[in-house]
């Protein structure tokens, strides 16, 4: 198949079948796209939608978040998981205000310079917010390209430079069409070309898919070993954060001692929260969310 044909077919399918998600509204803007992409890391769409809407209702632009405290960002993040992302998002907001006048930059190098913004997120913002031509490669896109073009059933666990090259070769030259294709490739992998139960009968490129032509079966078993949660430090961190989020002031050490029975594991989880910048000690016997106190307006 020719590259333009592949992108055209998948983009046409996307325009007819794309899920109605709030970050796909026309003219949604760079800040909303950045927030959505950070929230969607390792978190299902169904959980992100209400969190995304609540976040933007409170902080509709970077300055609003930058002028609030890290503690409020952590509170607002709630149980979305991996709360360090909330702190990073606020750090991004501060950098956007200080470096770019409160406007999310549209240059890839400037996006990559923002705190915690990596290769995928920077390209996603550049493509989806600003209609630029960049390969936006996540697990779903890698799987689509690997199957349809390379004829392999699985793309492996991590993104490699070769994945960016292979995806970019499929993009139309015109930037807006390329940005649309990037969103379409991602959607196809998320809802049709899934890891273990691909819906090949409704795939827009099924007839020319190299993997289908090869006759190989889809891999069996999970794509990666599920992470255990019960009894882990991650669970203990979540329990500690829940207590601190619900407090309006410092929490005595004795109160935190009640959330978990294992003293060594609890102390280790609490120390990790402090190291990650999520929690800070107050004196010798209390703790609070990082930066919990009156907000200080930026210049």
Coordinates of C-alpha atoms in Angstrom, one line a residue:
X1 CA 0.0 0.0 0.0
X2 CA 1.2 3.6 -0.5
X3 CA 1.7 5.7 2.6
X4 CA -0.9 8.3 1.6
X5 CA -3.5 5.6 1.0
X6 CA -2.9 4.2 4.5
X7 CA -3.2 7.6 6.2
X8 CA -6.3 8.5 4.1
X9 CA -8.1 5.2 4.9
X10 CA -7.4 5.4 8.6
X11 CA -8.2 9.2 8.8
X12 CA -11.5 8.7 7.0
X13 CA -12.4 5.9 9.4
X14 CA -11.5 8.1 12.3
X15 CA -13.7 11.0 11.1
X16 CA -16.6 8.7 11.0
X17 CA -16.0 6.7 14.2
X18 CA -13.9 8.7 16.7
X19 CA -15.0 8.7 20.3
X20 CA -16.5 11.9 21.5
X21 CA -13.8 13.0 24.0
X22 CA -13.6 16.5 25.6
X23 CA -10.0 17.1 24.5
X24 CA -11.0 16.6 20.9
X25 CA -13.3 19.5 20.7
X26 CA -12.3 22.0 18.0
X27 CA -10.1 24.8 19.2
X28 CA -9.5 23.2 22.6
X29 CA -6.1 24.7 22.9
X30 CA -2.6 23.8 24.0
X31 CA -3.2 23.8 27.8
X32 CA -6.1 21.4 27.6
X33 CA -4.2 19.1 25.3
X34 CA -1.2 19.1 27.7
X35 CA -3.5 18.4 30.7
X36 CA -5.2 15.5 28.8
X37 CA -2.0 13.9 27.7
X38 CA -0.4 14.0 31.2
X39 CA -3.6 12.6 32.7
X40 CA -3.8 9.8 30.1
X41 CA -0.4 8.4 30.9
X42 CA -1.1 5.0 32.4
X43 CA -4.7 5.8 33.1
X44 CA -7.8 4.7 31.3
X45 CA -9.9 7.2 29.3
X46 CA -13.0 6.6 31.4
X47 CA -11.2 7.7 34.5
X48 CA -9.6 10.7 32.9
X49 CA -12.7 12.3 31.4
X50 CA -14.2 13.6 34.7
X51 CA -10.8 14.5 36.2
X52 CA -9.9 16.4 33.0
X53 CA -13.2 18.4 33.1
X54 CA -12.9 19.2 36.8
X55 CA -9.2 20.3 36.4
X56 CA -10.0 22.7 33.5
X57 CA -13.0 24.1 35.3
X58 CA -10.8 25.1 38.2
X59 CA -7.6 26.0 36.2
X60 CA -8.7 26.9 32.7
X61 CA -5.3 28.3 31.8
X62 CA -1.7 27.8 33.0
X63 CA -1.5 30.9 35.1
X64 CA -4.4 29.9 37.3
X65 CA -2.7 26.6 38.2
X66 CA 0.8 28.3 38.5
X67 CA -0.7 30.7 41.1
X68 CA -2.2 27.9 43.2
X69 CA -0.2 25.6 45.5
X70 CA 1.3 22.2 44.7
X71 CA -0.9 20.9 47.5
X72 CA -4.1 21.9 45.7
X73 CA -2.9 20.2 42.5
X74 CA -2.3 17.0 44.5
X75 CA -5.7 17.3 46.1
X76 CA -7.4 17.9 42.8
X77 CA -5.6 14.9 41.3
X78 CA -7.4 12.7 43.8
X79 CA -7.1 9.0 43.1
X80 CA -6.2 9.3 39.4
X81 CA -2.9 7.5 40.2
X82 CA 0.8 8.4 39.9
X83 CA 0.2 11.8 41.7
X84 CA 3.7 13.0 40.9
X85 CA 2.1 13.9 37.5
X86 CA 0.0 16.6 39.3
X87 CA 3.2 18.2 40.7
X88 CA 4.8 18.0 37.3
X89 CA 1.8 19.6 35.6
X90 CA 1.9 22.5 38.0
X91 CA 5.7 22.9 37.4
X92 CA 4.8 23.0 33.7
X93 CA 2.3 25.7 34.4
X94 CA 4.8 27.8 36.3
X95 CA 7.4 27.4 33.5
X96 CA 4.8 28.3 30.8
X97 CA 4.0 31.5 32.7
X98 CA 7.6 32.5 33.4
X99 CA 9.1 31.5 30.0
X100 CA 6.2 31.9 27.5
X101 CA 3.9 34.5 29.0
X102 CA 1.3 31.9 30.1
X103 CA 0.8 30.4 26.6
X104 CA 1.7 26.8 25.9
X105 CA 4.5 27.0 23.3
X106 CA 4.0 25.5 19.8
X107 CA 7.7 24.8 19.1
X108 CA 8.8 21.2 19.7
X109 CA 12.1 22.2 21.4
X110 CA 10.3 24.5 23.8
X111 CA 7.7 21.8 24.6
X112 CA 10.5 19.3 25.3
X113 CA 12.1 21.8 27.7
X114 CA 9.0 22.0 29.9
X115 CA 9.4 20.0 33.2
X116 CA 8.4 16.4 32.8
X117 CA 7.5 16.7 29.2
X118 CA 9.0 13.9 27.1
X119 CA 9.1 12.9 23.5
X120 CA 5.6 11.6 23.2
X121 CA 3.8 14.4 25.1
X122 CA 5.7 17.2 23.3
X123 CA 4.8 15.7 19.9
X124 CA 1.2 15.1 21.0
X125 CA 0.7 18.7 22.0
X126 CA 2.4 20.0 18.8
X127 CA 0.2 17.8 16.6
X128 CA -3.1 17.9 18.4
X129 CA -3.1 21.5 19.6
X130 CA -1.2 23.2 16.8
X131 CA -1.8 20.9 13.8
X132 CA 1.9 20.2 13.2
X133 CA 3.4 17.2 11.4
X134 CA 5.1 15.0 14.0
X135 CA 5.1 11.3 14.6
X136 CA 3.0 10.8 17.8
X137 CA 3.9 7.3 18.9
X138 CA 2.3 5.5 21.9
X139 CA 1.7 1.8 22.5
X140 CA -1.4 1.8 20.3
X141 CA 0.3 3.5 17.3
X142 CA 3.3 1.2 17.5
X143 CA 1.0 -1.8 17.4
X144 CA -0.9 -0.5 14.4
X145 CA 2.3 0.3 12.4
X146 CA 4.0 -2.9 13.5
X147 CA 1.1 -5.0 12.4
X148 CA -0.2 -3.2 9.3
X149 CA 3.2 -2.3 7.8
X150 CA 5.9 -4.7 9.3
X151 CA 3.6 -7.7 9.6
X152 CA 4.5 -8.5 13.2
X153 CA 1.9 -9.3 15.8
X154 CA 3.4 -7.2 18.6
X155 CA 5.6 -4.1 18.8
X156 CA 7.4 -4.7 22.0
X157 CA 7.3 -2.8 25.3
X158 CA 9.1 0.4 24.5
X159 CA 9.2 3.1 21.8
X160 CA 12.4 3.1 19.8
X161 CA 13.8 5.7 17.3
X162 CA 12.9 3.3 14.5
X163 CA 9.2 3.5 15.6
X164 CA 9.2 7.3 15.1
X165 CA 10.8 6.9 11.7
X166 CA 8.3 4.2 10.6
X167 CA 5.3 6.3 11.8
X168 CA 6.5 9.5 10.2
X169 CA 6.8 7.8 6.9
X170 CA 3.1 7.1 7.0
X171 CA 2.1 10.7 7.6
X172 CA 0.8 13.0 4.9
X173 CA 3.0 15.9 4.0
X174 CA 0.4 18.5 4.7
X175 CA 0.6 19.3 8.5
X176 CA -3.1 19.4 9.3
X177 CA -3.7 16.1 7.5
X178 CA -0.7 14.6 9.3
X179 CA -2.0 15.7 12.7
X180 CA -5.4 14.1 11.9
X181 CA -3.6 10.9 10.8
X182 CA -1.7 10.8 14.1
X183 CA -4.9 11.0 16.1
X184 CA -6.5 8.4 13.7
X185 CA -3.6 5.9 14.1
X186 CA -3.9 6.2 17.9
X187 CA -7.7 5.7 17.9
X188 CA -7.4 2.7 15.6
X189 CA -5.0 1.0 18.0
X190 CA -7.1 1.8 21.0
X191 CA -10.5 0.5 19.8
X192 CA -9.9 -1.8 16.8
X193 CA -6.3 -3.0 16.6
X194 CA -6.2 -4.0 20.2
X195 CA -3.5 -6.1 21.7
X196 CA -5.3 -9.4 22.4
X197 CA -8.7 -9.1 20.7
X198 CA -8.3 -7.1 17.4
X199 CA -11.5 -6.4 15.5
X200 CA -10.0 -7.0 12.1
X201 CA -13.3 -7.3 10.4
X202 CA -14.1 -3.6 10.9
X203 CA -10.5 -2.3 10.3
X204 CA -10.2 0.2 7.5
X205 CA -6.9 -1.3 6.3
X206 CA -7.7 -5.0 6.9
X207 CA -7.4 -5.9 3.3
X208 CA -3.8 -4.6 3.0
X209 CA -2.6 -5.4 6.5
X210 CA 0.7 -7.2 6.4
X211 CA 0.1 -9.0 9.6
X212 CA -3.3 -10.3 8.4
X213 CA -1.7 -11.5 5.2
X214 CA 1.0 -13.4 7.2
X215 CA -1.6 -15.5 9.0
X216 CA 0.0 -15.0 12.3
X217 CA -2.2 -15.2 15.4
X218 CA -2.4 -12.4 18.0
X219 CA -0.2 -13.0 21.0
X220 CA -1.8 -14.7 24.0
X221 CA -1.6 -13.6 27.6
X222 CA -1.1 -10.0 28.9
X223 CA 1.1 -7.6 27.0
X224 CA 3.0 -7.0 30.2
X225 CA 2.8 -8.6 33.6
X226 CA 0.1 -6.8 35.7
X227 CA 1.5 -4.8 38.6
X228 CA 0.5 -6.1 42.0
X229 CA -1.1 -3.3 44.1
X230 CA -2.4 -4.9 47.3
X231 CA 0.2 -4.7 50.0
X232 CA 2.7 -2.8 48.0
X233 CA 4.4 0.5 48.9
X234 CA 2.2 2.1 46.2
X235 CA -0.9 1.2 48.1
X236 CA 0.6 2.5 51.4
X237 CA 1.6 5.8 49.6
X238 CA -2.0 6.1 48.4
X239 CA -3.4 5.6 51.9
X240 CA -1.1 8.2 53.4
X241 CA -1.9 10.7 50.6
X242 CA -5.6 10.2 51.2
X243 CA -5.3 11.3 54.8
X244 CA -3.1 14.3 53.9
X245 CA -5.4 15.3 51.0
X246 CA -8.4 15.4 53.3
X247 CA -6.6 17.5 55.9
X248 CA -6.5 21.3 55.9
X249 CA -3.3 21.5 58.0
X250 CA -0.4 19.4 59.2
X251 CA -1.2 15.8 60.2
X252 CA 0.5 14.4 63.3
X253 CA 2.7 11.4 62.8
X254 CA 0.5 9.4 65.1
X255 CA -2.5 9.8 62.7
X256 CA -0.5 8.6 59.8
X257 CA 0.7 5.6 61.8
X258 CA -2.9 4.4 61.8
X259 CA -3.2 3.9 58.1
X260 CA -0.9 0.8 57.8
X261 CA 0.2 -1.9 60.2
X262 CA 3.8 -2.4 59.0
X263 CA 6.0 0.3 60.6
X264 CA 9.0 -0.2 58.3
X265 CA 6.9 -0.2 55.1
X266 CA 4.9 2.8 56.2
X267 CA 8.0 4.7 57.0
X268 CA 9.5 3.8 53.7
X269 CA 6.4 4.9 51.8
X270 CA 6.2 8.2 53.7
X271 CA 9.9 8.9 53.0
X272 CA 9.3 8.2 49.3
X273 CA 6.5 10.7 49.2
X274 CA 8.8 13.3 50.7
X275 CA 11.5 12.5 48.3
X276 CA 9.1 12.8 45.4
X277 CA 8.0 16.3 46.5
X278 CA 4.5 15.3 47.3
X279 CA 4.7 15.6 51.1
X280 CA 6.8 17.7 53.4
X281 CA 7.6 17.5 57.1
X282 CA 6.3 20.2 59.5
X283 CA 8.6 20.3 62.5
X284 CA 9.6 16.8 63.8
X285 CA 6.2 15.1 64.3
X286 CA 3.8 16.3 61.5
X287 CA 3.5 16.2 57.7
X288 CA 1.4 18.0 55.1
X289 CA 1.0 18.1 51.3
X290 CA 3.9 19.9 49.6
X291 CA 3.4 23.6 49.5
X292 CA 0.2 23.5 51.5
X293 CA -0.5 27.1 52.5
X294 CA -1.6 30.4 51.1
X295 CA -1.0 30.7 47.3
X296 CA 1.5 33.4 46.2
X297 CA 0.6 35.2 42.9
X298 CA 3.2 35.2 40.3
X299 CA 4.6 38.5 38.9

